[in-house]
Coordinates of C-alpha atoms and ligand atoms in Angstrom, one line a residue:
M17 CA -30.6 2.7 7.2
D18 CA -29.1 2.3 10.7
T19 CA -25.6 3.2 10.4
D20 CA -23.1 5.6 12.0
V21 CA -20.2 5.7 9.6
L22 CA -20.4 5.7 5.8
I23 CA -17.2 4.9 4.1
V24 CA -16.7 5.6 0.4
G25 CA -14.4 3.0 -1.1
G26 CA -13.8 -0.7 -0.4
G27 CA -10.1 -1.1 -0.9
T28 CA -7.6 -2.2 1.8
I29 CA -8.0 1.1 3.5
G30 CA -11.9 1.3 3.5
L31 CA -12.3 -2.3 4.4
A32 CA -9.8 -2.3 7.2
I33 CA -11.2 0.9 8.8
G34 CA -14.7 -0.7 8.5
F35 CA -13.4 -3.9 10.1
E36 CA -11.8 -2.0 13.1
L37 CA -15.1 0.1 13.5
V38 CA -17.6 -2.8 13.6
R39 CA -15.2 -4.7 15.9
R40 CA -15.6 -1.7 18.3
G41 CA -19.4 -1.8 17.9
T42 CA -19.8 1.1 15.6
P43 CA -22.4 0.4 12.8
T44 CA -20.6 1.0 9.4
T45 CA -21.5 0.8 5.7
I46 CA -19.1 0.7 2.9
F47 CA -20.0 1.9 -0.7
E48 CA -17.8 0.4 -3.3
K49 CA -18.3 1.4 -7.0
D50 CA -17.1 -1.9 -8.3
R51 CA -16.2 -5.1 -6.4
A52 CA -14.5 -4.5 -3.1
G53 CA -10.8 -5.1 -3.1
R54 CA -10.4 -4.9 -6.9
G55 CA -8.9 -1.5 -7.1
T56 CA -5.2 -0.5 -6.4
S57 CA -5.1 -2.8 -3.5
Y58 CA -5.4 -5.8 -5.8
Q59 CA -2.8 -4.6 -8.1
A60 CA 0.0 -4.1 -5.5
A61 CA 3.0 -6.3 -4.7
G62 CA 2.2 -6.6 -1.0
M63 CA 5.6 -5.7 0.3
L64 CA 5.8 -4.4 3.9
A65 CA 9.1 -2.6 3.3
P66 CA 9.8 0.6 5.3
D67 CA 13.6 -0.2 5.6
A68 CA 14.2 -0.9 1.9
E69 CA 11.8 2.0 0.8
I70 CA 13.3 4.6 3.1
E71 CA 13.7 7.9 1.5
F72 CA 16.2 10.6 2.5
E73 CA 13.6 13.4 2.7
E74 CA 10.8 11.4 4.3
L75 CA 11.8 10.4 7.8
E76 CA 8.5 11.2 9.5
L77 CA 6.7 8.9 7.0
Y78 CA 9.4 6.3 7.7
T79 CA 8.6 6.3 11.4
F80 CA 4.9 6.0 10.6
N81 CA 5.7 3.1 8.1
R82 CA 7.8 1.4 10.7
E83 CA 5.1 1.6 13.4
S84 CA 2.6 0.1 11.0
L85 CA 4.9 -2.8 10.3
R86 CA 5.3 -3.3 14.1
R87 CA 1.4 -3.6 14.3
W88 CA 1.1 -6.0 11.2
P89 CA 1.5 -9.4 12.9
D90 CA -1.3 -8.7 15.3
F91 CA -3.6 -7.2 12.7
A92 CA -3.0 -10.2 10.5
K93 CA -4.0 -12.5 13.2
R94 CA -7.2 -10.6 14.0
V95 CA -8.2 -10.5 10.2
E96 CA -7.5 -14.1 9.9
A97 CA -9.4 -15.0 13.0
A98 CA -12.4 -13.1 12.1
S99 CA -12.4 -14.2 8.5
G100 CA -11.1 -17.8 8.7
Q101 CA -8.8 -16.8 5.7
S102 CA -5.0 -16.5 5.5
V103 CA -3.3 -13.3 4.4
D104 CA 0.0 -15.1 3.7
Y105 CA 2.2 -13.1 6.1
R106 CA 5.8 -13.9 5.3
D107 CA 8.9 -12.9 7.3
E108 CA 11.8 -14.1 5.3
G109 CA 13.1 -10.6 4.8
T110 CA 14.2 -8.5 1.8
L111 CA 17.4 -8.5 -0.2
I112 CA 18.3 -5.2 -2.0
V113 CA 20.9 -6.0 -4.6
A114 CA 23.2 -4.2 -6.9
D115 CA 23.9 -5.3 -10.5
D116 CA 26.8 -3.0 -11.5
R117 CA 29.3 -0.6 -10.1
D118 CA 26.9 2.4 -10.2
A119 CA 24.3 0.4 -8.5
A120 CA 26.7 -0.8 -5.8
E121 CA 27.6 2.9 -5.1
A122 CA 24.0 3.8 -4.8
L123 CA 23.4 0.8 -2.5
E124 CA 26.4 1.8 -0.4
R125 CA 24.8 5.3 0.0
L126 CA 21.5 3.8 0.9
Y127 CA 23.3 1.4 3.5
T128 CA 25.2 4.4 5.1
F129 CA 21.9 6.3 5.5
Q130 CA 20.1 3.2 6.8
Q131 CA 22.8 2.7 9.4
E132 CA 22.7 6.4 10.4
Q133 CA 19.0 6.0 11.1
G134 CA 19.7 2.8 13.2
L135 CA 17.9 0.3 10.9
N136 CA 18.6 -3.4 11.3
V137 CA 20.3 -4.0 7.9
E138 CA 23.3 -6.0 7.0
W139 CA 25.9 -5.5 4.2
L140 CA 26.6 -8.6 2.2
T141 CA 28.9 -9.7 -0.5
G142 CA 27.4 -11.4 -3.6
E143 CA 28.5 -14.8 -2.2
E144 CA 26.7 -14.1 1.2
A145 CA 23.7 -12.9 -0.6
R146 CA 23.4 -16.1 -2.4
E147 CA 23.8 -18.1 0.7
I148 CA 20.6 -16.4 1.9
E149 CA 18.9 -16.6 -1.4
P150 CA 20.4 -19.0 -4.1
F151 CA 18.3 -17.5 -6.9
V152 CA 20.0 -14.0 -7.0
A153 CA 22.3 -13.7 -10.0
P154 CA 25.9 -15.1 -9.7
R155 CA 27.3 -11.9 -11.0
L156 CA 25.8 -9.7 -8.3
S157 CA 28.6 -8.1 -6.2
A158 CA 26.8 -6.5 -3.2
A159 CA 23.5 -6.7 -1.3
V160 CA 21.9 -5.2 1.7
F161 CA 19.7 -7.6 3.7
A162 CA 16.7 -6.1 5.5
P163 CA 15.3 -9.0 7.6
A164 CA 12.6 -6.9 9.1
D165 CA 10.9 -6.0 5.8
H166 CA 8.2 -8.6 5.4
Q167 CA 5.3 -9.1 2.9
V168 CA 1.7 -10.3 2.7
D169 CA -0.4 -11.5 -0.2
N170 CA -2.4 -8.4 -0.9
R171 CA -5.1 -10.2 -2.9
R172 CA -5.7 -12.6 -0.1
L173 CA -5.7 -9.6 2.3
V174 CA -8.5 -7.7 0.5
D175 CA -10.7 -10.9 0.3
A176 CA -10.0 -11.7 4.0
L177 CA -10.8 -8.1 5.0
R178 CA -14.0 -8.2 3.2
T179 CA -15.1 -11.4 4.8
A180 CA -14.0 -10.2 8.3
F181 CA -15.8 -6.8 7.8
E182 CA -19.1 -8.6 7.0
A183 CA -18.5 -11.3 9.6
E184 CA -18.4 -8.7 12.3
G185 CA -21.6 -7.1 11.2
G186 CA -20.5 -4.4 8.6
T187 CA -22.8 -3.6 5.6
L188 CA -21.1 -3.6 2.2
H189 CA -22.9 -2.2 -0.9
E190 CA -20.9 -3.2 -4.0
H191 CA -21.5 -1.8 -7.5
T192 CA -22.8 1.3 -5.8
P193 CA -20.8 4.4 -6.8
V194 CA -21.0 7.4 -4.7
D195 CA -21.3 10.6 -6.8
A196 CA -21.1 13.2 -4.1
V197 CA -20.7 13.8 -0.4
V198 CA -22.9 16.2 1.5
P199 CA -20.8 17.8 4.4
D200 CA -22.7 18.5 7.6
A201 CA -21.5 18.6 11.2
E202 CA -24.5 16.7 12.6
A203 CA -25.7 14.5 9.7
P204 CA -23.4 14.3 6.8
A205 CA -24.5 12.2 3.9
V206 CA -23.5 10.6 0.6
R207 CA -25.4 10.7 -2.7
T208 CA -25.2 7.4 -4.7
A209 CA -25.1 7.4 -8.6
D210 CA -28.7 6.2 -8.6
G211 CA -29.8 9.3 -6.7
E212 CA -30.2 7.8 -3.2
R213 CA -29.2 10.1 -0.3
V214 CA -28.0 8.2 2.8
A215 CA -27.1 10.0 6.0
G216 CA -24.8 9.0 8.9
K217 CA -23.0 10.5 11.7
R218 CA -19.5 10.6 9.8
I219 CA -18.2 10.0 6.4
V220 CA -14.8 8.6 5.6
V221 CA -13.4 9.1 2.1
A222 CA -11.2 6.0 1.3
A223 CA -11.6 6.1 -2.5
G224 CA -7.8 5.8 -3.3
V225 CA -6.8 7.4 -6.4
W226 CA -10.4 8.4 -7.2
S227 CA -10.9 10.4 -4.0
R228 CA -10.6 13.8 -5.8
E229 CA -13.2 12.9 -8.2
L230 CA -16.1 13.2 -5.6
D231 CA -18.6 16.0 -5.9
G232 CA -19.7 18.1 -2.9
L233 CA -16.3 19.1 -1.5
T234 CA -15.1 22.8 -1.7
P235 CA -11.6 23.1 -3.2
D236 CA -10.0 23.4 0.1
A237 CA -11.5 20.1 1.3
Q238 CA -10.7 18.2 -1.9
P239 CA -7.7 15.7 -1.4
P240 CA -4.9 16.5 -3.7
V241 CA -4.4 12.9 -4.8
R242 CA -3.0 11.9 -8.2
P243 CA -2.5 8.6 -9.9
V244 CA 1.1 7.3 -10.5
K245 CA 0.9 4.3 -12.8
G246 CA 2.8 1.1 -12.0
Q247 CA 3.1 -1.8 -14.5
M248 CA 3.5 -5.2 -13.2
I249 CA 4.1 -8.8 -14.5
Q250 CA 3.0 -11.9 -12.7
M251 CA 4.8 -15.3 -13.4
R252 CA 4.2 -18.7 -11.9
R253 CA 6.9 -20.5 -10.0
T254 CA 8.0 -23.7 -11.6
R255 CA 10.6 -25.9 -10.0
P256 CA 13.6 -25.9 -9.7
F257 CA 12.9 -22.1 -9.4
D258 CA 12.1 -21.5 -5.8
L259 CA 12.7 -17.9 -4.9
Q260 CA 11.8 -17.3 -1.1
H261 CA 12.8 -13.7 -0.4
V262 CA 11.6 -10.4 -1.8
V263 CA 14.4 -9.2 -4.0
R264 CA 14.8 -5.5 -5.0
G265 CA 17.1 -4.6 -7.8
P266 CA 17.7 -1.2 -9.2
E267 CA 15.0 -1.5 -11.9
A268 CA 12.7 -4.2 -10.7
Y269 CA 11.6 -6.0 -7.5
L270 CA 10.2 -9.7 -7.2
A271 CA 7.9 -10.9 -4.6
P272 CA 7.3 -14.6 -4.3
K273 CA 3.9 -15.6 -2.8
S274 CA 3.0 -18.9 -1.2
D275 CA 0.5 -19.8 -3.9
G276 CA 3.2 -19.9 -6.5
R277 CA 2.8 -16.5 -8.0
V278 CA 5.9 -14.3 -8.4
V279 CA 4.9 -10.7 -8.6
M280 CA 7.4 -8.5 -10.4
G281 CA 7.2 -4.7 -10.6
A282 CA 7.0 -1.9 -11.1
T283 CA 7.2 1.1 -13.4
S284 CA 6.5 4.6 -12.1
E285 CA 4.7 6.8 -14.7
E286 CA 2.9 10.1 -14.5
L287 CA 0.3 9.4 -17.1
G288 CA -3.0 10.4 -15.3
F289 CA -5.6 7.5 -15.2
D290 CA -4.0 5.6 -18.2
T291 CA -3.7 1.9 -17.4
T292 CA -2.3 0.6 -20.7
V293 CA 0.2 -2.2 -20.3
T294 CA 3.0 -1.3 -22.8
A295 CA 5.8 -3.2 -24.5
G296 CA 8.3 -0.8 -23.2
G297 CA 7.1 -1.1 -19.6
L298 CA 7.2 -4.9 -19.8
F299 CA 10.7 -4.9 -21.5
D300 CA 12.1 -2.7 -18.7
L301 CA 10.6 -4.9 -15.9
L302 CA 11.8 -8.2 -17.7
E303 CA 15.3 -6.8 -18.2
G304 CA 15.5 -5.4 -14.7
G305 CA 14.1 -8.6 -13.1
W306 CA 16.2 -10.9 -15.2
E307 CA 19.5 -9.0 -14.3
V308 CA 19.0 -9.7 -10.6
V309 CA 17.2 -13.1 -10.7
P310 CA 18.0 -14.8 -14.0
G311 CA 16.0 -17.9 -13.3
I312 CA 12.8 -16.0 -14.1
R313 CA 13.7 -16.6 -17.9
D314 CA 11.9 -20.0 -17.8
L315 CA 8.8 -19.1 -15.8
P316 CA 5.4 -18.9 -17.4
V317 CA 3.9 -15.4 -17.4
D318 CA 0.3 -15.5 -16.4
E319 CA -0.8 -11.9 -15.8
T320 CA 0.1 -8.4 -16.6
W321 CA -1.5 -5.2 -15.4
A322 CA -1.1 -1.5 -14.6
G323 CA -2.3 -0.1 -11.2
L324 CA -2.6 3.5 -10.0
R325 CA -0.8 4.6 -6.8
P326 CA -2.8 7.3 -5.0
A327 CA 0.0 9.9 -4.5
S328 CA -0.3 13.2 -2.5
R329 CA 1.9 16.2 -3.1
D330 CA 4.3 15.2 -0.3
H331 CA 3.9 11.5 -0.8
A332 CA 2.4 11.0 2.6
P333 CA -1.2 9.9 3.3
L334 CA -4.1 12.2 4.2
L335 CA -5.6 10.9 7.5
G336 CA -8.2 12.6 9.7
E337 CA -10.8 15.4 9.6
S338 CA -10.9 17.3 6.3
A339 CA -12.0 21.0 6.0
A340 CA -15.6 19.8 5.3
P341 CA -17.7 19.2 8.3
G342 CA -18.4 15.6 9.2
V343 CA -16.1 14.3 6.5
A344 CA -12.8 12.6 7.3
M345 CA -10.2 11.3 4.8
A346 CA -8.0 8.2 4.6
T347 CA -6.4 8.3 1.3
G348 CA -3.2 9.2 -0.5
H349 CA -1.2 6.1 0.6
Y350 CA 0.9 6.1 -2.5
R351 CA 3.5 3.2 -2.5
H352 CA 2.7 2.1 1.1
G353 CA -1.0 1.5 1.4
I354 CA -0.7 -2.2 2.1
L355 CA 2.0 -1.6 4.7
L356 CA 0.0 1.3 6.2
T357 CA -3.3 -0.6 6.4
P358 CA -3.1 -1.6 10.2
I359 CA -2.0 1.9 11.6
T360 CA -4.5 3.7 9.3
A361 CA -7.4 1.4 10.3
E362 CA -6.6 1.5 14.1
E363 CA -6.0 5.3 14.3
M364 CA -8.9 6.3 12.1
A365 CA -11.3 4.0 14.1
R366 CA -9.9 5.6 17.3
L367 CA -10.5 9.1 15.8
I368 CA -14.1 8.2 14.9
C369 CA -15.0 6.4 18.1
T370 CA -13.3 8.9 20.6
G371 CA -13.0 12.2 18.6
E372 CA -9.3 12.2 19.5
T373 CA -6.6 12.7 16.8
S374 CA -3.6 10.4 17.9
E375 CA 0.1 11.9 17.7
W376 CA 0.5 9.1 15.0
I377 CA -1.8 10.6 12.5
E378 CA -1.6 14.4 13.5
P379 CA 1.3 15.1 11.1
F380 CA -0.8 13.6 8.3
S381 CA -3.9 15.8 8.6
P382 CA -5.6 16.4 5.3
Q383 CA -5.8 20.1 6.3
R384 CA -2.0 20.6 5.9
F385 CA -2.8 21.2 2.2
S386 CA -5.8 23.4 2.8
L387 CA -3.6 25.5 5.1
A388 CA -0.7 25.5 2.7
D389 CA -3.0 26.7 -0.1
S390 CA -4.6 29.6 2.0
P391 CA -4.0 33.1 0.9
A392 CA -2.6 33.7 4.5
A393 CA 0.0 30.9 4.2
S394 CA 1.3 32.2 0.7
A395 CA 1.4 35.9 2.0
Ligands
LIG16 P1 -8.0 1.1 -3.6 O1 -7.6 -0.2 -3.3 O2 -7.9 1.7 -5.0 O3 -9.4 1.3 -3.0 C1 -10.3 2.4 -3.2 C2 -11.6 1.8 -3.6 O4 -12.5 2.9 -3.8 C3 -11.7 1.2 -4.9 O5 -12.2 -0.3 -4.8 C4 -12.6 1.9 -5.8 O6 -13.4 1.1 -6.7 C5 -13.4 2.6 -4.8 N1 -14.0 3.9 -5.2 C6 -13.4 4.9 -5.8 N2 -14.3 5.9 -6.1 C7 -15.5 5.5 -5.6 C8 -16.8 6.1 -5.5 N3 -17.0 7.3 -6.0 N4 -17.8 5.4 -5.0 C9 -17.6 4.1 -4.4 N5 -16.4 3.5 -4.5 C10 -15.4 4.2 -5.0 N6 1.7 -0.7 -1.2 C11 2.4 -1.3 -0.3 O7 2.4 -1.1 0.9 N7 3.3 -2.3 -0.6 C12 3.5 -2.7 -2.0 O8 4.3 -3.6 -2.3 C13 2.8 -1.9 -2.9 N8 3.0 -2.2 -4.3 C14 2.4 -1.5 -5.2 C15 2.6 -1.7 -6.6 C16 1.8 -1.1 -7.5 C17 2.1 -1.4 -9.0 C18 0.8 -0.1 -7.2 C19 0.0 0.6 -8.1 C20 0.7 0.1 -5.9 C21 1.4 -0.5 -4.8 N9 1.3 -0.2 -3.5 C22 2.0 -0.9 -2.6 C23 0.4 0.9 -2.9 C24 -0.9 0.4 -2.5 O9 -1.5 -0.6 -3.5 C25 -1.9 1.5 -2.4 O10 -1.4 2.5 -1.5 C26 -3.2 1.0 -1.7 O11 -3.7 -0.1 -2.3 C27 -4.3 2.0 -1.6 O12 -5.4 1.5 -1.1 P2 -6.8 2.2 -1.2 O13 -7.8 1.3 -0.4 O14 -6.8 3.5 -0.7 O15 -7.2 2.2 -2.7
LIG17 N1 5.8 -0.1 -3.0 C1 6.0 -0.6 -4.4 C2 5.5 0.1 -5.5 O1 4.8 1.1 -5.3 O2 5.8 -0.1 -6.6

């Protein structure tokens, strides 16, 4: 097989890295255990929300998220041009709303922090929020408008990425699980479940929440990625309901898509690889969504599911060379994998093509965990 780069995993991350590589003329093959784009990337909400999701202890990640959002419009245009498919990039902005006094206090703390960090956000009364988005609840007293937080349709995105990757000359093997990677500085390889050994010049592990399951990596090279379950409900917009903005309440968020889907999520549960949809999970989401956008009451529900977020120990991704020779990682994107798709793809492609680790991905080296775990570090 004539290929330079072998990517394990065909989600948004593996497909986008592959797309950026083949555009640069690097022969690339993706191995996907099921159908490409039907893992966690299919189960997300598609929000590009660094401002709304900023965390007090994660400012380095915020800067990275923000830079990826800046790159999103150009990336979307490239993928759409190469695939001939829309990714439904929407820039109406996000409303973060409070439904009681405690939530309003928490929102005020968030707003103060956002202002200290220089974010472009606006404090609104309930009335002002309803002028922007008439479908938020009449009883809401306060909101923060984050106009720069956008969204895409992640389901369209993965289908467009797959088409774009193949259109640019990439090779995709679906229903081809990789059992093991075989590290080697000159000719690393993968071993597929049917026993085939395929060698290339570089391997990229982009297997999302399953990245830790691959054989062949020593413990210091294994990515410490664990699943964090998120249950979701999808409704169908029926007039007069016509939500236009992403709305985030204390217990649920709602993301309206241009094809009429209204995606509502999400729980956050540490239950390993369990993907059961539970009555309690759905109840919490319905109650939390209804409190902030009561018009959902009459909408037909057409899908429910549970996805698994690939979380690392510090909630930041693992990007770059691993401790295993010839094996790079692009995994652990946790809550931001759709948002982080452009910067991950561009910076990983740059690393692979030039050998240079950019200042953008340096802080997210997979080896930060290997070093933290070494006896010297704990002495
Ligand atoms: P995946 O999409 O899971 O892709 C990995 C692929 O690897 C899969 O297709 C899998 O089948 C394949 N694979 C695994 N093992 C092997 C193997 N051994 N051999 C071959 N193939 C293999 N992010 C945002 O930015 N915005 C959001 O609004 C958002 N909402 C979310 C809501 C929920 C409920 C969840 C669960 C996540 C959400 N996320 C969101 C996070 C985002 O979905 C993930 O960070 C992102 O999809 C991870 O992409 P990935 O390509 O690494 O993983
Ligand atoms: N980023 C939204 C989620 O993870 O649920």
